[in-house]
Amino acid sequence: MNFVVLLLFAVGAIGGRAEAKHGDVKNFTMVQVGAKGDMAEFLVDLELSMSSNPFAKSVLKKLDAKCGVKYFHVAYESRDAFSNPVVNTAALLVPAGNEQVNNPTIIYNHGTVARDSEVPTASNMCIGLYRDITKCNIKSSAVARASLWAMNGYAVLLPDFEKLGEQASNGYHPYCQRESFVKSTEDLLLAIGALGIEFDRRLVVAGYSEGGYAALAIQRGMDLLGSKSAF
């Protein structure tokens, strides 16, 4: 498992363009809103479901629902490895009430998947109608895992990756293609900046499996692009 590369970035806002440019927001939709109490109930459900796992229980006992969480889908204009235009998608979780506050940020890159139904935007927080720990949990839902960070004050971005996701461009996903990860992530940060959601300069890029490669590719891309990038 490869994960956690610490990075710094600055997001530049864009807007007012007549033609679609990479980093433009194509669609931004709220999916779920969880109050602080909802997130606290999710933690209780998790602890009960992992009663036979001492390590998991010890980790969960250190977590607390410090705030509610808002969950959004974002579709944005981007580029493939050869700079051809594509539409990419991602999930965004922010601490409820902190949308305009500089939040430390995590970009969480998922592992190898093959279907649109397996990407982050196809999952949900395990609250409300989805509060069934046997069906919705941190094993089955990337967004549920990310909500553990969001309820503790982090903004979390979960890219679907190029050509994956129901609203993304059609085609085959370019598996482990460095430039695809670099360009799509840079454009995602531009899109989030255009929405007026502010971040500070604390950023963790994490991933496992294919996402581990993505995290390393993004860090390398930042090194090569330097001040010319959106990072």
PDB file of C-alpha atoms in Angstrom:
ATOM      1  CA  MET A   1       0.000   0.000   0.000  1.00  0.00           C
ATOM      2  CA  ASN A   2       1.437   3.360  -1.055  1.00  0.00           C
ATOM      3  CA  PHE A   3       0.061   6.422   0.579  1.00  0.00           C
ATOM      4  CA  VAL A   4       0.402   9.932   1.969  1.00  0.00           C
ATOM      5  CA  VAL A   5       2.600  12.437   0.180  1.00  0.00           C
ATOM      6  CA  LEU A   6       2.652  15.864   1.849  1.00  0.00           C
ATOM      7  CA  LEU A   7       2.334  18.718  -0.609  1.00  0.00           C
ATOM      8  CA  LEU A   8       1.739  22.476  -0.840  1.00  0.00           C
ATOM      9  CA  PHE A   9      -0.471  24.217  -3.352  1.00  0.00           C
ATOM     10  CA  ALA A  10      -2.245  27.446  -4.231  1.00  0.00           C
ATOM     11  CA  VAL A  11      -5.552  27.491  -6.095  1.00  0.00           C
ATOM     12  CA  GLY A  12      -6.292  30.214  -8.624  1.00  0.00           C
ATOM     13  CA  ALA A  13      -9.927  31.085  -9.265  1.00  0.00           C
ATOM     14  CA  ILE A  14     -11.208  31.306 -12.806  1.00  0.00           C
ATOM     15  CA  GLY A  15     -14.444  32.314 -14.443  1.00  0.00           C
ATOM     16  CA  GLY A  16     -16.176  34.465 -16.974  1.00  0.00           C
ATOM     17  CA  ARG A  17     -14.811  32.644 -20.021  1.00  0.00           C
ATOM     18  CA  ALA A  18     -16.918  32.348 -23.160  1.00  0.00           C
ATOM     19  CA  GLU A  19     -15.461  28.961 -24.089  1.00  0.00           C
ATOM     20  CA  ALA A  20     -14.965  25.967 -21.845  1.00  0.00           C
ATOM     21  CA  LYS A  21     -11.402  25.786 -20.555  1.00  0.00           C
ATOM     22  CA  HIS A  22      -9.666  23.199 -18.460  1.00  0.00           C
ATOM     23  CA  GLY A  23     -10.609  23.840 -14.871  1.00  0.00           C
ATOM     24  CA  ASP A  24     -14.085  25.171 -15.693  1.00  0.00           C
ATOM     25  CA  VAL A  25     -16.926  23.711 -13.620  1.00  0.00           C
ATOM     26  CA  LYS A  26     -19.443  21.809 -15.735  1.00  0.00           C
ATOM     27  CA  ASN A  27     -21.746  20.664 -12.952  1.00  0.00           C
ATOM     28  CA  PHE A  28     -21.776  21.036  -9.162  1.00  0.00           C
ATOM     29  CA  THR A  29     -24.423  19.152  -7.170  1.00  0.00           C
ATOM     30  CA  MET A  30     -25.064  18.651  -3.467  1.00  0.00           C
ATOM     31  CA  VAL A  31     -25.636  14.962  -2.728  1.00  0.00           C
ATOM     32  CA  GLN A  32     -25.944  14.664   1.060  1.00  0.00           C
ATOM     33  CA  VAL A  33     -25.793  16.792   4.191  1.00  0.00           C
ATOM     34  CA  GLY A  34     -24.977  15.197   7.520  1.00  0.00           C
ATOM     35  CA  ALA A  35     -25.457  17.058  10.787  1.00  0.00           C
ATOM     36  CA  LYS A  36     -22.945  16.619  13.589  1.00  0.00           C
ATOM     37  CA  GLY A  37     -25.347  14.190  15.249  1.00  0.00           C
ATOM     38  CA  ASP A  38     -25.579  12.082  12.081  1.00  0.00           C
ATOM     39  CA  MET A  39     -21.813  11.756  11.936  1.00  0.00           C
ATOM     40  CA  ALA A  40     -21.658  10.833  15.633  1.00  0.00           C
ATOM     41  CA  GLU A  41     -24.205   8.056  15.009  1.00  0.00           C
ATOM     42  CA  PHE A  42     -22.077   6.780  12.112  1.00  0.00           C
ATOM     43  CA  LEU A  43     -19.085   6.515  14.450  1.00  0.00           C
ATOM     44  CA  VAL A  44     -21.159   4.552  16.974  1.00  0.00           C
ATOM     45  CA  ASP A  45     -22.341   2.195  14.209  1.00  0.00           C
ATOM     46  CA  LEU A  46     -18.741   1.662  13.100  1.00  0.00           C
ATOM     47  CA  GLU A  47     -17.519   0.869  16.590  1.00  0.00           C
ATOM     48  CA  LEU A  48     -20.289  -1.701  17.097  1.00  0.00           C
ATOM     49  CA  SER A  49     -19.595  -3.326  13.729  1.00  0.00           C
ATOM     50  CA  MET A  50     -15.889  -3.647  14.541  1.00  0.00           C
ATOM     51  CA  SER A  51     -16.230  -4.900  18.099  1.00  0.00           C
ATOM     52  CA  SER A  52     -14.152  -7.982  17.218  1.00  0.00           C
ATOM     53  CA  ASN A  53     -11.282  -5.909  15.771  1.00  0.00           C
ATOM     54  CA  PRO A  54      -9.227  -4.424  18.652  1.00  0.00           C
ATOM     55  CA  PHE A  55      -7.026  -2.318  16.369  1.00  0.00           C
ATOM     56  CA  ALA A  56      -9.968  -0.749  14.516  1.00  0.00           C
ATOM     57  CA  LYS A  57     -11.747  -0.073  17.803  1.00  0.00           C
ATOM     58  CA  SER A  58      -8.705   1.689  19.237  1.00  0.00           C
ATOM     59  CA  VAL A  59      -8.465   3.940  16.165  1.00  0.00           C
ATOM     60  CA  LEU A  60     -12.184   4.760  16.127  1.00  0.00           C
ATOM     61  CA  LYS A  61     -12.163   5.676  19.823  1.00  0.00           C
ATOM     62  CA  LYS A  62      -9.699   8.457  18.983  1.00  0.00           C
ATOM     63  CA  LEU A  63     -12.095   9.974  16.454  1.00  0.00           C
ATOM     64  CA  ASP A  64     -14.831  12.439  17.239  1.00  0.00           C
ATOM     65  CA  ALA A  65     -17.567  14.047  15.168  1.00  0.00           C
ATOM     66  CA  LYS A  66     -16.476  17.661  15.537  1.00  0.00           C
ATOM     67  CA  CYS A  67     -18.803  18.963  12.819  1.00  0.00           C
ATOM     68  CA  GLY A  68     -21.341  17.989  10.190  1.00  0.00           C
ATOM     69  CA  VAL A  69     -20.386  17.171   6.594  1.00  0.00           C
ATOM     70  CA  LYS A  70     -21.620  18.320   3.174  1.00  0.00           C
ATOM     71  CA  TYR A  71     -21.081  16.003   0.205  1.00  0.00           C
ATOM     72  CA  PHE A  72     -20.993  17.279  -3.398  1.00  0.00           C
ATOM     73  CA  HIS A  73     -20.395  15.939  -6.907  1.00  0.00           C
ATOM     74  CA  VAL A  74     -18.327  18.087  -9.261  1.00  0.00           C
ATOM     75  CA  ALA A  75     -17.885  17.588 -13.012  1.00  0.00           C
ATOM     76  CA  TYR A  76     -15.198  19.731 -14.604  1.00  0.00           C
ATOM     77  CA  GLU A  77     -13.435  20.391 -17.886  1.00  0.00           C
ATOM     78  CA  SER A  78     -10.010  18.783 -18.015  1.00  0.00           C
ATOM     79  CA  ARG A  79      -7.357  17.320 -20.327  1.00  0.00           C
ATOM     80  CA  ASP A  80      -6.056  13.864 -21.018  1.00  0.00           C
ATOM     81  CA  ALA A  81      -2.345  13.018 -21.127  1.00  0.00           C
ATOM     82  CA  PHE A  82      -2.153  14.440 -24.665  1.00  0.00           C
ATOM     83  CA  SER A  83      -4.054  17.658 -23.781  1.00  0.00           C
ATOM     84  CA  ASN A  84      -7.267  16.565 -25.511  1.00  0.00           C
ATOM     85  CA  PRO A  85     -10.400  17.901 -23.764  1.00  0.00           C
ATOM     86  CA  VAL A  86     -12.253  15.535 -21.423  1.00  0.00           C
ATOM     87  CA  VAL A  87     -14.788  15.856 -18.627  1.00  0.00           C
ATOM     88  CA  ASN A  88     -13.706  14.411 -15.282  1.00  0.00           C
ATOM     89  CA  THR A  89     -15.644  14.000 -12.061  1.00  0.00           C
ATOM     90  CA  ALA A  90     -14.903  13.925  -8.347  1.00  0.00           C
ATOM     91  CA  ALA A  91     -16.557  13.815  -4.946  1.00  0.00           C
ATOM     92  CA  LEU A  92     -16.025  16.699  -2.522  1.00  0.00           C
ATOM     93  CA  LEU A  93     -16.676  16.588   1.220  1.00  0.00           C
ATOM     94  CA  VAL A  94     -16.403  19.721   3.350  1.00  0.00           C
ATOM     95  CA  PRO A  95     -17.028  20.328   7.039  1.00  0.00           C
ATOM     96  CA  ALA A  96     -20.562  21.750   7.307  1.00  0.00           C
ATOM     97  CA  GLY A  97     -20.471  25.476   8.006  1.00  0.00           C
ATOM     98  CA  ASN A  98     -16.801  25.735   7.019  1.00  0.00           C
ATOM     99  CA  GLU A  99     -17.210  26.097   3.242  1.00  0.00           C
ATOM    100  CA  GLN A 100     -15.686  29.573   3.248  1.00  0.00           C
ATOM    101  CA  VAL A 101     -12.978  28.804   5.800  1.00  0.00           C
ATOM    102  CA  ASN A 102      -9.461  27.695   4.906  1.00  0.00           C
ATOM    103  CA  ASN A 103      -9.568  23.957   5.546  1.00  0.00           C
ATOM    104  CA  PRO A 104      -6.634  21.556   5.517  1.00  0.00           C
ATOM    105  CA  THR A 105      -7.205  19.333   2.500  1.00  0.00           C
ATOM    106  CA  ILE A 106      -6.858  15.667   1.592  1.00  0.00           C
ATOM    107  CA  ILE A 107      -6.887  14.354  -1.975  1.00  0.00           C
ATOM    108  CA  TYR A 108      -7.764  10.678  -1.617  1.00  0.00           C
ATOM    109  CA  ASN A 109      -7.001   8.596  -4.724  1.00  0.00           C
ATOM    110  CA  HIS A 110      -8.896   5.314  -4.954  1.00  0.00           C
ATOM    111  CA  GLY A 111      -7.524   1.904  -5.836  1.00  0.00           C
ATOM    112  CA  THR A 112      -7.927   0.037  -9.115  1.00  0.00           C
ATOM    113  CA  VAL A 113     -11.547  -0.209 -10.309  1.00  0.00           C
ATOM    114  CA  ALA A 114     -13.080  -1.003 -13.680  1.00  0.00           C
ATOM    115  CA  ARG A 115     -16.695   0.195 -13.491  1.00  0.00           C
ATOM    116  CA  ASP A 116     -18.448   3.527 -12.987  1.00  0.00           C
ATOM    117  CA  SER A 117     -20.362   1.937 -10.117  1.00  0.00           C
ATOM    118  CA  GLU A 118     -17.117   1.495  -8.158  1.00  0.00           C
ATOM    119  CA  VAL A 119     -15.806   5.092  -8.163  1.00  0.00           C
ATOM    120  CA  PRO A 120     -16.169   7.534  -5.256  1.00  0.00           C
ATOM    121  CA  THR A 121     -19.089   9.480  -6.765  1.00  0.00           C
ATOM    122  CA  ALA A 122     -21.085   6.235  -6.863  1.00  0.00           C
ATOM    123  CA  SER A 123     -20.869   5.912  -3.057  1.00  0.00           C
ATOM    124  CA  ASN A 124     -22.569   7.683  -0.166  1.00  0.00           C
ATOM    125  CA  MET A 125     -22.105   8.714   3.433  1.00  0.00           C
ATOM    126  CA  CYS A 126     -23.641   6.067   5.701  1.00  0.00           C
ATOM    127  CA  ILE A 127     -26.310   8.306   7.185  1.00  0.00           C
ATOM    128  CA  GLY A 128     -30.029   8.886   6.720  1.00  0.00           C
ATOM    129  CA  LEU A 129     -31.448   6.507   4.102  1.00  0.00           C
ATOM    130  CA  TYR A 130     -28.024   4.868   3.809  1.00  0.00           C
ATOM    131  CA  ARG A 131     -27.623   4.180   7.523  1.00  0.00           C
ATOM    132  CA  ASP A 132     -27.265   0.410   7.339  1.00  0.00           C
ATOM    133  CA  ILE A 133     -23.814  -0.649   8.458  1.00  0.00           C
ATOM    134  CA  THR A 134     -24.211  -4.060   6.804  1.00  0.00           C
ATOM    135  CA  LYS A 135     -24.553  -2.402   3.377  1.00  0.00           C
ATOM    136  CA  CYS A 136     -22.886   0.987   3.752  1.00  0.00           C
ATOM    137  CA  ASN A 137     -19.586   1.070   5.636  1.00  0.00           C
ATOM    138  CA  ILE A 138     -15.952   2.117   5.300  1.00  0.00           C
ATOM    139  CA  LYS A 139     -15.174  -1.033   3.301  1.00  0.00           C
ATOM    140  CA  SER A 140     -17.900  -0.532   0.710  1.00  0.00           C
ATOM    141  CA  SER A 141     -17.945   3.275   0.451  1.00  0.00           C
ATOM    142  CA  ALA A 142     -15.040   5.600  -0.344  1.00  0.00           C
ATOM    143  CA  VAL A 143     -17.168   8.574   0.661  1.00  0.00           C
ATOM    144  CA  ALA A 144     -17.918   6.966   4.035  1.00  0.00           C
ATOM    145  CA  ARG A 145     -14.175   6.626   4.654  1.00  0.00           C
ATOM    146  CA  ALA A 146     -13.619  10.224   3.615  1.00  0.00           C
ATOM    147  CA  SER A 147     -16.373  11.422   5.944  1.00  0.00           C
ATOM    148  CA  LEU A 148     -14.199  10.388   8.910  1.00  0.00           C
ATOM    149  CA  TRP A 149     -11.725  13.098   7.867  1.00  0.00           C
ATOM    150  CA  ALA A 150     -14.386  15.641   6.928  1.00  0.00           C
ATOM    151  CA  MET A 151     -16.154  15.392  10.294  1.00  0.00           C
ATOM    152  CA  ASN A 152     -12.818  16.328  11.857  1.00  0.00           C
ATOM    153  CA  GLY A 153     -12.348  19.518   9.861  1.00  0.00           C
ATOM    154  CA  TYR A 154     -10.720  18.419   6.590  1.00  0.00           C
ATOM    155  CA  ALA A 155     -11.918  19.174   3.090  1.00  0.00           C
ATOM    156  CA  VAL A 156     -11.637  15.922   1.116  1.00  0.00           C
ATOM    157  CA  LEU A 157     -11.419  15.523  -2.664  1.00  0.00           C
ATOM    158  CA  LEU A 158     -11.954  12.080  -4.186  1.00  0.00           C
ATOM    159  CA  PRO A 159     -11.220  11.993  -7.938  1.00  0.00           C
ATOM    160  CA  ASP A 160     -12.984   9.342 -10.005  1.00  0.00           C
ATOM    161  CA  PHE A 161     -10.031   9.324 -12.494  1.00  0.00           C
ATOM    162  CA  GLU A 162     -10.188   9.955 -16.217  1.00  0.00           C
ATOM    163  CA  LYS A 163     -13.000   8.175 -18.137  1.00  0.00           C
ATOM    164  CA  LEU A 164     -14.503   6.798 -14.904  1.00  0.00           C
ATOM    165  CA  GLY A 165     -17.775   8.068 -13.403  1.00  0.00           C
ATOM    166  CA  GLU A 166     -21.288   8.429 -14.824  1.00  0.00           C
ATOM    167  CA  GLN A 167     -20.829  12.083 -15.822  1.00  0.00           C
ATOM    168  CA  ALA A 168     -17.294  11.646 -17.156  1.00  0.00           C
ATOM    169  CA  SER A 169     -16.266  11.426 -20.813  1.00  0.00           C
ATOM    170  CA  ASN A 170     -16.790   8.055 -22.448  1.00  0.00           C
ATOM    171  CA  GLY A 171     -13.846   5.825 -23.218  1.00  0.00           C
ATOM    172  CA  TYR A 172     -11.291   3.591 -21.564  1.00  0.00           C
ATOM    173  CA  HIS A 173      -9.545   4.692 -18.401  1.00  0.00           C
ATOM    174  CA  PRO A 174      -5.780   5.184 -19.028  1.00  0.00           C
ATOM    175  CA  TYR A 175      -4.432   2.988 -16.231  1.00  0.00           C
ATOM    176  CA  CYS A 176      -1.454   4.451 -14.326  1.00  0.00           C
ATOM    177  CA  GLN A 177      -0.738   7.226 -16.834  1.00  0.00           C
ATOM    178  CA  ARG A 178       1.197   9.932 -15.003  1.00  0.00           C
ATOM    179  CA  GLU A 179       0.148  12.940 -17.083  1.00  0.00           C
ATOM    180  CA  SER A 180      -3.517  11.989 -16.777  1.00  0.00           C
ATOM    181  CA  PHE A 181      -3.311  12.169 -12.972  1.00  0.00           C
ATOM    182  CA  VAL A 182      -1.290  15.402 -12.980  1.00  0.00           C
ATOM    183  CA  LYS A 183      -3.503  17.316 -15.396  1.00  0.00           C
ATOM    184  CA  SER A 184      -6.810  16.075 -13.980  1.00  0.00           C
ATOM    185  CA  THR A 185      -5.776  16.971 -10.421  1.00  0.00           C
ATOM    186  CA  GLU A 186      -4.507  20.411 -11.399  1.00  0.00           C
ATOM    187  CA  ASP A 187      -7.788  21.085 -13.223  1.00  0.00           C
ATOM    188  CA  LEU A 188      -9.798  19.783 -10.268  1.00  0.00           C
ATOM    189  CA  LEU A 189      -8.108  22.276  -7.959  1.00  0.00           C
ATOM    190  CA  LEU A 190      -8.829  25.062 -10.439  1.00  0.00           C
ATOM    191  CA  ALA A 191     -12.485  24.006 -10.548  1.00  0.00           C
ATOM    192  CA  ILE A 192     -12.813  23.947  -6.764  1.00  0.00           C
ATOM    193  CA  GLY A 193     -11.184  27.380  -6.610  1.00  0.00           C
ATOM    194  CA  ALA A 194     -13.730  28.688  -9.132  1.00  0.00           C
ATOM    195  CA  LEU A 195     -16.532  27.552  -6.821  1.00  0.00           C
ATOM    196  CA  GLY A 196     -15.265  29.906  -4.122  1.00  0.00           C
ATOM    197  CA  ILE A 197     -14.404  27.115  -1.687  1.00  0.00           C
ATOM    198  CA  GLU A 198     -11.189  28.200  -0.029  1.00  0.00           C
ATOM    199  CA  PHE A 199      -8.312  26.047   1.145  1.00  0.00           C
ATOM    200  CA  ASP A 200      -5.130  26.845   2.982  1.00  0.00           C
ATOM    201  CA  ARG A 201      -1.681  25.578   1.993  1.00  0.00           C
ATOM    202  CA  ARG A 202      -1.835  22.313   3.959  1.00  0.00           C
ATOM    203  CA  LEU A 203      -2.461  19.403   1.604  1.00  0.00           C
ATOM    204  CA  VAL A 204      -2.135  15.639   1.927  1.00  0.00           C
ATOM    205  CA  VAL A 205      -2.260  13.523  -1.237  1.00  0.00           C
ATOM    206  CA  ALA A 206      -3.044   9.923  -0.353  1.00  0.00           C
ATOM    207  CA  GLY A 207      -3.822   6.760  -2.267  1.00  0.00           C
ATOM    208  CA  TYR A 208      -3.498   2.997  -2.419  1.00  0.00           C
ATOM    209  CA  SER A 209      -3.051   0.568  -5.309  1.00  0.00           C
ATOM    210  CA  GLU A 210      -3.480   2.675  -8.471  1.00  0.00           C
ATOM    211  CA  GLY A 211      -4.137   5.611  -6.173  1.00  0.00           C
ATOM    212  CA  GLY A 212      -0.696   5.170  -4.617  1.00  0.00           C
ATOM    213  CA  TYR A 213       0.844   5.629  -8.054  1.00  0.00           C
ATOM    214  CA  ALA A 214      -1.451   8.625  -8.610  1.00  0.00           C
ATOM    215  CA  ALA A 215      -0.226  10.279  -5.401  1.00  0.00           C
ATOM    216  CA  LEU A 216       3.410   9.905  -6.433  1.00  0.00           C
ATOM    217  CA  ALA A 217       2.650  11.085  -9.989  1.00  0.00           C
ATOM    218  CA  ILE A 218       0.919  14.210  -8.683  1.00  0.00           C
ATOM    219  CA  GLN A 219       3.864  15.040  -6.423  1.00  0.00           C
ATOM    220  CA  ARG A 220       6.290  14.600  -9.339  1.00  0.00           C
ATOM    221  CA  GLY A 221       4.083  16.746 -11.542  1.00  0.00           C
ATOM    222  CA  MET A 222       4.172  19.516  -8.981  1.00  0.00           C
ATOM    223  CA  ASP A 223       7.958  19.385  -8.921  1.00  0.00           C
ATOM    224  CA  LEU A 224       8.170  19.693 -12.717  1.00  0.00           C
ATOM    225  CA  LEU A 225       5.493  22.373 -13.131  1.00  0.00           C
ATOM    226  CA  GLY A 226       6.624  24.530 -10.234  1.00  0.00           C
ATOM    227  CA  SER A 227       5.045  27.985 -10.121  1.00  0.00           C
ATOM    228  CA  LYS A 228       3.337  27.442 -13.514  1.00  0.00           C
ATOM    229  CA  SER A 229       0.806  25.018 -12.046  1.00  0.00           C
ATOM    230  CA  ALA A 230      -2.372  25.462  -9.998  1.00  0.00           C
ATOM    231  CA  PHE A 231      -0.895  23.502  -7.097  1.00  0.00           C
TER     232      PHE A 231
END
